[in-house]
Coordinates of C-alpha atoms in Angstrom, one line a residue:
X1 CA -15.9 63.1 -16.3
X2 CA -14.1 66.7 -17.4
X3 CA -10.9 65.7 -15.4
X4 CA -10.8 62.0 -16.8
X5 CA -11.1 63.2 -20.6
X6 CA -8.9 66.0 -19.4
X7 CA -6.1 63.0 -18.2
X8 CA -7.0 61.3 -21.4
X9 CA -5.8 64.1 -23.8
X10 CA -2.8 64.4 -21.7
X11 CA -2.0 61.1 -21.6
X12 CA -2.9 60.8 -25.7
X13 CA -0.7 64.1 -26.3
X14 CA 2.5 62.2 -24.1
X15 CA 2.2 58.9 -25.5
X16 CA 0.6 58.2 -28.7
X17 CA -0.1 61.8 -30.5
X18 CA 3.5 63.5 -29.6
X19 CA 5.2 62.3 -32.9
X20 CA 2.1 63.0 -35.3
X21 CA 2.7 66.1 -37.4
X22 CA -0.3 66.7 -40.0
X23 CA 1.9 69.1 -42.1
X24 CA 0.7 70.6 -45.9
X25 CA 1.7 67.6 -47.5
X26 CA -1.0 65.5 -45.8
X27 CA -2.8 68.1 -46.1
X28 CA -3.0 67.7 -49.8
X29 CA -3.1 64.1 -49.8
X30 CA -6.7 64.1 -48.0
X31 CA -7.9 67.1 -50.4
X32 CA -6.4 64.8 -53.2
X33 CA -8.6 61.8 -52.1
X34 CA -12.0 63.6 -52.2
X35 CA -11.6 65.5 -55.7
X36 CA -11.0 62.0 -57.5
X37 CA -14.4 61.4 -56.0
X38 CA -17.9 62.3 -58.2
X39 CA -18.9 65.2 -57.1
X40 CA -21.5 65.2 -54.6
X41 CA -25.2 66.6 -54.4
X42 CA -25.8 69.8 -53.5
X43 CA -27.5 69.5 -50.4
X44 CA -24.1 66.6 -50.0
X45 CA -21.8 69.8 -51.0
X46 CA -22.9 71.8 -48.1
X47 CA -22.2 69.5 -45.6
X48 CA -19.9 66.4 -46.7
X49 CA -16.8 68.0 -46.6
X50 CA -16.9 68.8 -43.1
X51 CA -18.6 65.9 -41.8
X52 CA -16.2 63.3 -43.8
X53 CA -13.3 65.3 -42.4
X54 CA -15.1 65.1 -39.2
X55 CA -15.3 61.6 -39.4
X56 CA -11.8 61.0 -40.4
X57 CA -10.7 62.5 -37.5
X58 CA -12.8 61.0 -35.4
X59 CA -12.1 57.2 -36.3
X60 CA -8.5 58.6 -36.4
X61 CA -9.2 59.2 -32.6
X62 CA -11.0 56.7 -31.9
X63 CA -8.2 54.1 -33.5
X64 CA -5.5 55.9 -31.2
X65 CA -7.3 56.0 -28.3
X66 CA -8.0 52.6 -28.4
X67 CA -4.3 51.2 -29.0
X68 CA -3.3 53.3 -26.4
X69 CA -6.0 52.1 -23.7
X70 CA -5.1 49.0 -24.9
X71 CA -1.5 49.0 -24.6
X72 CA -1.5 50.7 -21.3
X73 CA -3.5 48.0 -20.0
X74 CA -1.5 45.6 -21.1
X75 CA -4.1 43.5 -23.3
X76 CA -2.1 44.1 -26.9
X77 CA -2.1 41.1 -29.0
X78 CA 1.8 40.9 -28.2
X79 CA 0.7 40.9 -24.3
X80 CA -2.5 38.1 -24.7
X81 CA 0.6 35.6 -27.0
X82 CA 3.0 36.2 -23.7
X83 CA -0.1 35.6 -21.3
X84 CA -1.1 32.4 -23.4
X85 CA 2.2 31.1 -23.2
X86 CA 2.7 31.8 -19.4
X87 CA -0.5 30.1 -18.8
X88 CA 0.8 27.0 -21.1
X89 CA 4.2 26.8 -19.1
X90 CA 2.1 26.8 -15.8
X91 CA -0.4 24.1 -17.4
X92 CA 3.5 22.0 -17.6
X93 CA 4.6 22.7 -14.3
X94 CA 3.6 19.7 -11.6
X95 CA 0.0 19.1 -10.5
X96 CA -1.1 20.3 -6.9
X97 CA -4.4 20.5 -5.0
X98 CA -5.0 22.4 -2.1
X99 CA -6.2 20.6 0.9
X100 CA -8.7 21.6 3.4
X101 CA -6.8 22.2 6.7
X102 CA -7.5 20.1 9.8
X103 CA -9.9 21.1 12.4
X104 CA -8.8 18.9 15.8
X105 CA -11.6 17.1 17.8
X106 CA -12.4 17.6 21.0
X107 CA -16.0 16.1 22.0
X108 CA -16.1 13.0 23.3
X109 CA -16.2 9.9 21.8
X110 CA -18.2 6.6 22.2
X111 CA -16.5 3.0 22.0
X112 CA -18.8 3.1 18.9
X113 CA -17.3 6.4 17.4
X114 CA -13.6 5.4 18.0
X115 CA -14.5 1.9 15.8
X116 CA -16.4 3.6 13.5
X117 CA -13.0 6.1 12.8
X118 CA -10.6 3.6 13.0
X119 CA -12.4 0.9 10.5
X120 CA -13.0 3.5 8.4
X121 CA -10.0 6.3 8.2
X122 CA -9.6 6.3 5.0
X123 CA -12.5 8.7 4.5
X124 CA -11.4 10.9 6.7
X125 CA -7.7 12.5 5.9
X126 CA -6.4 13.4 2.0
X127 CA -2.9 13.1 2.7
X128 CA -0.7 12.4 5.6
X129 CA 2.9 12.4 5.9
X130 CA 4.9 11.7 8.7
X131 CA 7.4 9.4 10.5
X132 CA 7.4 6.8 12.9
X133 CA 9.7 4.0 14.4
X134 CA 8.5 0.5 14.7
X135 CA 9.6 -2.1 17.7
X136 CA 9.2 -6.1 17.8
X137 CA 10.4 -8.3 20.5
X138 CA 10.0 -12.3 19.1
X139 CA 10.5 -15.2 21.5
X140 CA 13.6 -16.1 21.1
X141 CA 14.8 -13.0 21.9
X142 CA 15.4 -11.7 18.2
X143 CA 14.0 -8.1 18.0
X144 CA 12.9 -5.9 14.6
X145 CA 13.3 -2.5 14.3
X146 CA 12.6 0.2 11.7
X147 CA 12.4 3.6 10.8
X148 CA 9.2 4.3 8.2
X149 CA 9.2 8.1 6.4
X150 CA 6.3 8.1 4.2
X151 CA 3.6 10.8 2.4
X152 CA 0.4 9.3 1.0
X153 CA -2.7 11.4 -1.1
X154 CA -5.4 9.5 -2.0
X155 CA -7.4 12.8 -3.5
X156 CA -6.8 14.5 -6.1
X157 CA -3.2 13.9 -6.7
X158 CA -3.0 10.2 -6.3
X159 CA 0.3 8.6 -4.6
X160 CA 2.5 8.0 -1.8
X161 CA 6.4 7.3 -1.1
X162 CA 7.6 5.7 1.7
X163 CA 11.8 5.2 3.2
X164 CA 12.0 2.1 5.3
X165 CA 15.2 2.0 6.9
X166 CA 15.5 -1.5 8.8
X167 CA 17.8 -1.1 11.8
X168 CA 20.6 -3.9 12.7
X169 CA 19.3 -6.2 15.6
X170 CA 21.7 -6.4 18.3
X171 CA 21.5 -10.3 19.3
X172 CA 22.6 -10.6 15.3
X173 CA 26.6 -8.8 14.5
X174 CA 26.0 -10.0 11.2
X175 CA 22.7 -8.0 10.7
X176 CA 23.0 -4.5 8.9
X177 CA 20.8 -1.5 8.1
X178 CA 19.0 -1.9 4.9
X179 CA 17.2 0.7 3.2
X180 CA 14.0 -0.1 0.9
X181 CA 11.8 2.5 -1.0
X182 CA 8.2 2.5 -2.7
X183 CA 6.4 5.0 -4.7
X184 CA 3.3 4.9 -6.7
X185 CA 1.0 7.2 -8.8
X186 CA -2.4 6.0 -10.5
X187 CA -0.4 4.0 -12.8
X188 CA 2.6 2.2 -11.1
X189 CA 4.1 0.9 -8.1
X190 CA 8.0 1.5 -7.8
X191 CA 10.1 -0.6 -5.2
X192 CA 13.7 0.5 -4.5
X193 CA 16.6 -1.7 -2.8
X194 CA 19.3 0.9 -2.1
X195 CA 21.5 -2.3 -1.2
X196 CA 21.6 -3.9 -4.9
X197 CA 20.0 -0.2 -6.6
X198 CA 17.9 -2.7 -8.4
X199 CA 14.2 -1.6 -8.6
X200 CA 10.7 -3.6 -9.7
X201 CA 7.8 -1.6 -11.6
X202 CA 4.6 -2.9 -11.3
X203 CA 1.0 -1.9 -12.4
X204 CA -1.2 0.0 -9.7
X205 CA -4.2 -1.9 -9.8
X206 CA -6.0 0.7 -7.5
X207 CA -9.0 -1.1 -5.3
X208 CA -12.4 0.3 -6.0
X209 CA -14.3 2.2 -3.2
X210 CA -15.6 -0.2 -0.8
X211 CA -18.9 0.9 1.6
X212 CA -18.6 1.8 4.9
X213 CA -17.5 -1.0 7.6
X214 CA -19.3 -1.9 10.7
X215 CA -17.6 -3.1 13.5
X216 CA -19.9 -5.9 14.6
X217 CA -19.3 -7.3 10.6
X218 CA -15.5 -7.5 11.2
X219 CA -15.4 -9.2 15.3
X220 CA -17.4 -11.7 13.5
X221 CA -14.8 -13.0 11.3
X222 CA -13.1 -15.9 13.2
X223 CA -10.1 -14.6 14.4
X224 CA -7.5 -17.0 12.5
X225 CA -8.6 -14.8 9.5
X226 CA -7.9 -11.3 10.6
X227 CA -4.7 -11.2 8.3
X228 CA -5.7 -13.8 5.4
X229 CA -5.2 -12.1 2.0
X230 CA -8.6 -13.2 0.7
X231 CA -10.7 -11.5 3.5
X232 CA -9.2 -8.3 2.4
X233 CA -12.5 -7.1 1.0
X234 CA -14.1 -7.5 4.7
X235 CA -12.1 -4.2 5.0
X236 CA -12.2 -0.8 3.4
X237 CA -10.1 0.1 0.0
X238 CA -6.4 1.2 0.8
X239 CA -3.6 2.2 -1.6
X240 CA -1.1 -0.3 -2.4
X241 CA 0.5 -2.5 0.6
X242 CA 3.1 -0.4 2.5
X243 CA 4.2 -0.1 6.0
X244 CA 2.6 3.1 6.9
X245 CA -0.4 1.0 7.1
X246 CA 0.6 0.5 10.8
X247 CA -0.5 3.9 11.2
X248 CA -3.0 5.1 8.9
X249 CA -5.0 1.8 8.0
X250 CA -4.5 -0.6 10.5
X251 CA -7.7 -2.7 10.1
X252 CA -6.0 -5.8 11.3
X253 CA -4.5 -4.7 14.2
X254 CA -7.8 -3.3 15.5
X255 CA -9.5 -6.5 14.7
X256 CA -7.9 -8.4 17.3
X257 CA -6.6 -5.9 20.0
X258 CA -10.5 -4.1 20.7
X259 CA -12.0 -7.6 19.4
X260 CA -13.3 -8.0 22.9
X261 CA -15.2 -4.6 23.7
X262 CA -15.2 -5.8 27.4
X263 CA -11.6 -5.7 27.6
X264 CA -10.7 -2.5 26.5
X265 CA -11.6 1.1 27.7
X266 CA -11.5 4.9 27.1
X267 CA -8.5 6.3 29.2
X268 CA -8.3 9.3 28.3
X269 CA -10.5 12.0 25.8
X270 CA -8.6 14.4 24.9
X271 CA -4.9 13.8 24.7
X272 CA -2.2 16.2 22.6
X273 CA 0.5 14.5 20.9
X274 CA 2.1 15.9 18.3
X275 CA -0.2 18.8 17.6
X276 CA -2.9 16.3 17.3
X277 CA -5.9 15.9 20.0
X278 CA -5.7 12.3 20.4
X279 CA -8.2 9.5 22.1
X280 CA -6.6 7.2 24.3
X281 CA -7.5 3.3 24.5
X282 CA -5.8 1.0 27.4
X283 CA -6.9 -2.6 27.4
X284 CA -5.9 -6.3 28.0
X285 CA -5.6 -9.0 25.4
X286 CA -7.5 -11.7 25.1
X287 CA -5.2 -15.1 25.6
X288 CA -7.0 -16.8 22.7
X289 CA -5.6 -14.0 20.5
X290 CA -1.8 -13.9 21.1
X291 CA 0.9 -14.4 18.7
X292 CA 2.7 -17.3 19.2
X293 CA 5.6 -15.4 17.7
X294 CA 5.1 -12.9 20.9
X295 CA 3.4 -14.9 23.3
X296 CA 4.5 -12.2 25.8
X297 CA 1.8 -9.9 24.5
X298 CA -0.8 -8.9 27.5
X299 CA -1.9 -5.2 27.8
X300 CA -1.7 -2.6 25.5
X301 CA -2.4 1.5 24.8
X302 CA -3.5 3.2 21.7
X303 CA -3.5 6.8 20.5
X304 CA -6.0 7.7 18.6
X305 CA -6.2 10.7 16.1
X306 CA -10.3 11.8 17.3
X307 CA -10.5 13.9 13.5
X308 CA -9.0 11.0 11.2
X309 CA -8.8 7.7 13.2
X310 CA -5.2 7.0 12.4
X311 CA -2.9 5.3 15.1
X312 CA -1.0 7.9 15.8
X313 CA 0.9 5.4 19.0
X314 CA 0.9 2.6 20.2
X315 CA 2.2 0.2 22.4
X316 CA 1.9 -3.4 23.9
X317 CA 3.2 -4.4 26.7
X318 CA 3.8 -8.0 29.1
X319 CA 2.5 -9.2 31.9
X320 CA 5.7 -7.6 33.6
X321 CA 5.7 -3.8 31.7
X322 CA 8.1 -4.3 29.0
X323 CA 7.5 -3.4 25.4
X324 CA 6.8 -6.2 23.3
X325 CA 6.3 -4.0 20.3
X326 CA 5.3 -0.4 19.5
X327 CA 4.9 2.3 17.1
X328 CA 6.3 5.5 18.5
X329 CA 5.8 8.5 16.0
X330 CA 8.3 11.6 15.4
X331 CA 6.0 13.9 12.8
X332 CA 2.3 13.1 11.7
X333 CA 0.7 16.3 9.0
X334 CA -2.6 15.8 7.9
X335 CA -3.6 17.3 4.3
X336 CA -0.3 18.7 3.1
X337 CA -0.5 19.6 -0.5
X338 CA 2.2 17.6 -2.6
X339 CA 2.8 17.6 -6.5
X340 CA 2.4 14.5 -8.5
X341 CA 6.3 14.1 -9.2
X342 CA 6.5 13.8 -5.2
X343 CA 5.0 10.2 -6.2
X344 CA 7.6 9.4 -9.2
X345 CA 11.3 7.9 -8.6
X346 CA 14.7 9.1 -9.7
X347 CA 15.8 5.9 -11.3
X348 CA 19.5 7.1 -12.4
X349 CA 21.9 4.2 -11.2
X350 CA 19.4 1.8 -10.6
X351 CA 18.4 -1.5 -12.8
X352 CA 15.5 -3.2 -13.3
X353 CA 15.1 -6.1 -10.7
X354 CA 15.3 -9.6 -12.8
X355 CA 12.7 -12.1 -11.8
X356 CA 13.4 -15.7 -12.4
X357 CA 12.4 -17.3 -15.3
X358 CA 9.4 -19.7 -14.2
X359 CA 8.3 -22.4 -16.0
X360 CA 4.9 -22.6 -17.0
X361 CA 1.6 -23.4 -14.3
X362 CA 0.5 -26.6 -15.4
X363 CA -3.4 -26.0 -16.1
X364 CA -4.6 -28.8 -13.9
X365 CA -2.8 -26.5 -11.0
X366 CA -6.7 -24.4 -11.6
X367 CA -8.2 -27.4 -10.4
X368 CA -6.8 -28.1 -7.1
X369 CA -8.6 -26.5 -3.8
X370 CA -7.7 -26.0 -0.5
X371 CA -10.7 -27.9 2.0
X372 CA -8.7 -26.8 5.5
X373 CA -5.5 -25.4 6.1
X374 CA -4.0 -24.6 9.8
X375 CA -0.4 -23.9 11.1
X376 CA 1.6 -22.9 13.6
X377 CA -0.8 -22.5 16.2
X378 CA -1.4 -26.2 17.8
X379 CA -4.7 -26.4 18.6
X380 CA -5.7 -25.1 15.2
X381 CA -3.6 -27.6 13.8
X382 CA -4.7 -30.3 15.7
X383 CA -8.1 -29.8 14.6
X384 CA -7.6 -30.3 10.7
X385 CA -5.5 -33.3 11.9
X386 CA -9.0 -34.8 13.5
X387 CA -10.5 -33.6 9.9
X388 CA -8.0 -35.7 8.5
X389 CA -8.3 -39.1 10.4
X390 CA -12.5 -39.0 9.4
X391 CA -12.6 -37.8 5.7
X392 CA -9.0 -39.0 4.7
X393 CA -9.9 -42.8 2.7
X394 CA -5.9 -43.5 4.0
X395 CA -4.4 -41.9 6.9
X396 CA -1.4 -42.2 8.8
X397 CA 0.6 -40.4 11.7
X398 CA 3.8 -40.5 13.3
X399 CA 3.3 -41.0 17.0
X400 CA 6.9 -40.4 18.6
X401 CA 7.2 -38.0 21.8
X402 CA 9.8 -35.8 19.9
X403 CA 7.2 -34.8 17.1
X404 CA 5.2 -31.9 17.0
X405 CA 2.9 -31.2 14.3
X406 CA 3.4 -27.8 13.0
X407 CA 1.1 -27.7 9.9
X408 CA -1.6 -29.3 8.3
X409 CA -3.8 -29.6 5.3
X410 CA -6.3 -31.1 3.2
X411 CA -6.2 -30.9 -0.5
X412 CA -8.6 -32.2 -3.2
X413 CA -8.0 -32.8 -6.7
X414 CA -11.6 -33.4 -8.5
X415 CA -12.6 -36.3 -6.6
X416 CA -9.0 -36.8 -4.4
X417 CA -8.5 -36.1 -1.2
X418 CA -4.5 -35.5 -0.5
X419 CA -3.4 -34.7 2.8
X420 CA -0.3 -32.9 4.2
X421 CA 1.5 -32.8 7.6
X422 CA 4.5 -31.0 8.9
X423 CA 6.2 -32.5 12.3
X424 CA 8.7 -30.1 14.0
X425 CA 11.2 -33.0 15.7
X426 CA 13.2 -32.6 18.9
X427 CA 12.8 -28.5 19.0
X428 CA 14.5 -26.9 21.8
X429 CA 12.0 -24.7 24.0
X430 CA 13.6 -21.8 22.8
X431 CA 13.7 -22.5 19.3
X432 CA 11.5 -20.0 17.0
X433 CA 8.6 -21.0 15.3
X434 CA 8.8 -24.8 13.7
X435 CA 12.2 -25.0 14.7
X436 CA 15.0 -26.3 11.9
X437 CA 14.7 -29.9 12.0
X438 CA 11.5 -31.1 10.0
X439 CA 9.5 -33.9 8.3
X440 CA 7.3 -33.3 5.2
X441 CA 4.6 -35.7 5.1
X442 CA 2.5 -36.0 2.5
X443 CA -0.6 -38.9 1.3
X444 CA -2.5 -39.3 -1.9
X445 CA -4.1 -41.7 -4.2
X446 CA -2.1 -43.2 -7.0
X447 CA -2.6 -41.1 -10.6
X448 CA -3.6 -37.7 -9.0
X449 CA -2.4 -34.5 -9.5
X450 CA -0.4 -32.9 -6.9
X451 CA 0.4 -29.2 -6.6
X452 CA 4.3 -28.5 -7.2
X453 CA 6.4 -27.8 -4.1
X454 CA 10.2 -27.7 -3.3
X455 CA 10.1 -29.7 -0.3
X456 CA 8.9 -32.7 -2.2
X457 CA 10.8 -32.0 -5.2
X458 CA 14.8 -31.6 -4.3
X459 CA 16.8 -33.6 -6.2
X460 CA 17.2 -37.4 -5.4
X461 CA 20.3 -39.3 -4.5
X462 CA 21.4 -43.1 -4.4
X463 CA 18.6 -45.6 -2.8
X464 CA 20.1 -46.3 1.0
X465 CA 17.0 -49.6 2.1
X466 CA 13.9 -50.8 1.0
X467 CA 11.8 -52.0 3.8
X468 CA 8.4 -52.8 5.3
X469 CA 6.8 -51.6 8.0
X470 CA 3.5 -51.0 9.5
X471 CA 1.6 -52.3 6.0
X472 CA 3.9 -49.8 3.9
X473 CA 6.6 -50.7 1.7
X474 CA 9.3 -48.0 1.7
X475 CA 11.9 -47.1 0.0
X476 CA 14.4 -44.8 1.3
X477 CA 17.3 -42.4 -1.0
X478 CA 19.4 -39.5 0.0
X479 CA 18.6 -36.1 -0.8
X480 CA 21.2 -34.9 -3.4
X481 CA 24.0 -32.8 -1.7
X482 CA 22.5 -33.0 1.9
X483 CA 22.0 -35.6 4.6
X484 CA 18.5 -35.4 4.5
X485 CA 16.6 -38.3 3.1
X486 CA 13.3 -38.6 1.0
X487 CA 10.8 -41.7 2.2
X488 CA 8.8 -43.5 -0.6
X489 CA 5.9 -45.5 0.2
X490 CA 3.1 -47.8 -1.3
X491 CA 0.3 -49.3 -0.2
X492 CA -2.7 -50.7 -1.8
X493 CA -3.6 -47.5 -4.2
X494 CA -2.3 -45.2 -2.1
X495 CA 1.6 -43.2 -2.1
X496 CA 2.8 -41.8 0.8
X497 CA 5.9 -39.6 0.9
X498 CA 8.5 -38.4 3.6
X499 CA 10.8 -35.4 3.4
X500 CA 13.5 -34.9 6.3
X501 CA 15.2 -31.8 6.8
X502 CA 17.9 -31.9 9.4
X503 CA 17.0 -35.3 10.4
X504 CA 19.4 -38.3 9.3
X505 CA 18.3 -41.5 7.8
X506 CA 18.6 -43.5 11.3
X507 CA 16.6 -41.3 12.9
X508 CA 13.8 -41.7 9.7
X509 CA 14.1 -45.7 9.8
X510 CA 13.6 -45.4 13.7
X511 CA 10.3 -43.1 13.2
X512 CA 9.0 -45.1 10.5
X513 CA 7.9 -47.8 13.0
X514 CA 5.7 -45.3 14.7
X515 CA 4.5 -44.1 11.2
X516 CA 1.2 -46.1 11.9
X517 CA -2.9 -46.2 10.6
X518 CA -4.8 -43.7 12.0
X519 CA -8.0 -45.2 14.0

């Protein structure tokens, strides 16, 4: 206690008493200030001189002692104003949050485990960043192949980026690399074409925390619905639609590839790739379930992250080995801490994407529904076509061994049933998809209302016959600018309408005579 007081007086005599010099003159200002005063009592004269000088000293002392303990600890009023405004400038800089680090897996796993983590990653990672390439081969030999950098957070600081750079396919010269980039925050979603530095800003409309998802609720959707927009819900919340999703919230994918618990196993527990422990699922797919865009699609391997469930790799292969598609990571970070202006753009040389002016939904567009809808696959399609022929008042088909129905649907407008058929006609076998030459067919009741659609609406040219055929009385006009043609019939209180694309008028006027009543 001695030495500190000790220190103290040294440190008062060096730094705050050194210049105070209580000369005569002061002195007499303090005598000064006590004779103006009444005089005090006697008992008061005895004792108040000394003990008022004795207090003037002290709260003397006490005043400099405290500046200077304040002032060497750096709390003055000067210091607390600089503090306040560091603190402000700090409260400007970007927002961060500290994330928990990863702690890698490596107990094993049941089938039910795996499914459990991979319909429901989301819950388990922050923020991921990483990069990854992505492989396609189609059937007509056409391949896609990108590049996807991307950094998500979906706690705390809410956003993500992503860099797509689409590489040129091969098959195509004319093809070139294109470069697209999203960002969002809670607010907005930003999408970037570097090609035309023209950008869209939309609102985020963020999807509200969905409960946890079983697997057995999912493999009993019907398989044709795996990908529909409106079964969305079926599946956990995710941040807005970008291709990182093959990777960190690929619901869909493991919907149909481990649909069939049977045909898919464990390979491996533990496997390290990247840093990460991984899981490792090999398994065949079933035939019901392949793409008809990739109908090459047989076996396939998946890497699993075992901490987060994200798809860290995979791969699917043919019946022969070779890759069909895959997704081949380069970096993969779990819980990185990013600042919220990671999530804004840099919009300097870009312009606001124009939209086309659209003219207004008619209101009786509210009232149409959708009863069945199938394409491309045939059997699905055949199946609404059999709808079709029993509901359908009117029905007719074109029975011609060039045709192919592609798509079909039934449509119903209060009380009207319309139905809608489209025949691929003459496609090569190695033609993709519907192929280019097509006929729109479409049958409804007179006085409905129809929904609007470009095929039925191009522009009408000179009327080229008027005919009758099978109970139908047609009348057949070019399509303005083109050698297509547009078929109008009537019968009874029914309209029936053809739309050709690629497919001349003597061609039509030959298929009209197998255009015939369905039994």
């Amino acid at each position: 206690m001695t030495d500190m007081l000790e220190k103290l007086k040294e440190e008062l005599d060096e730094h705050v008493l050194k210049d105070l010099d209580f000369r005569e003159r002061n002195k007499a200002v303090v005598r000064n200030h006590f004779k103006s005063h009444r005089e005090p009592s006697r008992v008061n004269k005895r004792f108040g001189l000394g003990i008022l000088l004795s207090f003037g000293f002290t709260v003397l002392f006490i005043g400099f002692s405290s500046y200077f303990v304040l002032n060497h600890l750096g709390l003055t009023q000067e210091e607390n104003l600089s503090s306040e405004k560091k603190e402000l400038k700090e409260n400007q800089e970007p927002k961060s949050i500290t994330h928990p680090h990863t702690k890698e897996n490596y107990e094993d796993m049941t089938k039910e485990d795996v499914l459990h983590k991979l319909f429901n990653s989301v819950d388990y990672f922050e923020t991921a960043s990483g990069e990854f390439e992505r492989y396609n081969l189609y059937r007509d030999g056409s391949i896609s192949k990108s590049t996807v950098e991307y950094k998500m957070s979906n706690k705390g600081v809410i956003g993500g980026y992503e860099k797509i750079t689409s590489h040129p396919d091969p098959k195509y010269p004319q093809s070139k690399e294109t470069i697209d980039k999203t960002y969002y925050n809670k607010e907005n979603v930003w999408r970037l074409n570097l090609e035309f530095n023209d950008y869209s800003k939309d609102e985020n409309i963020r999807e509200k925390k969905r409960k946890i998802v079983k697997a057995e609720d999912i493999f009993k959707m019907d398989p044709k619905d795996i990908y529909e927009y409106e079964f969305r819900e079926k599946y956990r919340e995710t941040p807005p639609n970008m291709a990182a999703f093959a990777s960190l919230y690929n619901y869909e994918f493991i919907a149909k590839y481990l649909r069939n618990e049977n045909e898919w196993s464990i390979e491996k527990q533990n496997e390290k790739l990247l840093e990460h422990n991984t899981l490792v699922i090999a398994g065949t797919l079933d035939e019901s379930l392949v793409n008809i865009m990739q109908p090459d699609e047989k076996d396939f391997r998946i890497w699993v992250d075992k901490d987060t469930g994200i798809i860290v790799k995979s791969e699917v292969y043919s019946e022969t080995g070779e890759l069909v598609s895959y997704l081949h990571p380069t970096s993969l970070e779990i819980n990185k801490t990013f600042h919220e202006n990671e999530f804004e753009p840099d919009l300097d040389g870009f312009q606001k994407r124009r939209m086309p002016d659209l003219p207004p939904m008619d209101e009786r567009e509210k009232e149409l529904e959708v009863i069945e809808h199938a394409d491309t696959k045939l059997s699905d399609v055949e199946e609404v076509l059999a709808i079709q022929r029993d509901t359908m008042p009117l029905f007719y088909e074109l029975d011609d061994p060039k045709i192919t129905p592609f798509s079909a649907s039934i449509e119903k407008y209060h009380e009207d049933l319309q139905a809608f058929v489209v025949y691929s006609y003459d496609k090569p076998e190695n033609e993709f998809g519907s192929g280019s030459r097509l006929l729109f067919t479409r049958i409804y009741p007179k006085d409905t209302y129809l929904r609007k659609t470009g095929d039925f609406d191009r522009p009408l040219g000179e009327e080229i016959e008027s005919t009758k055929m099978n109970g139908v009385q047609w009348s057949i006009f070019n399509v303005e600018g083109t050698e297509d043609v547009h078929v109008k019939g009537e019968t009874g209180d029914y309209l029936i309408e053809i739309v050709t694309h690629e497919v001349s008028a003597s061609e039509m006027k030959r298929l009209l005579d197998t255009y015939k009543k369905a039994e």
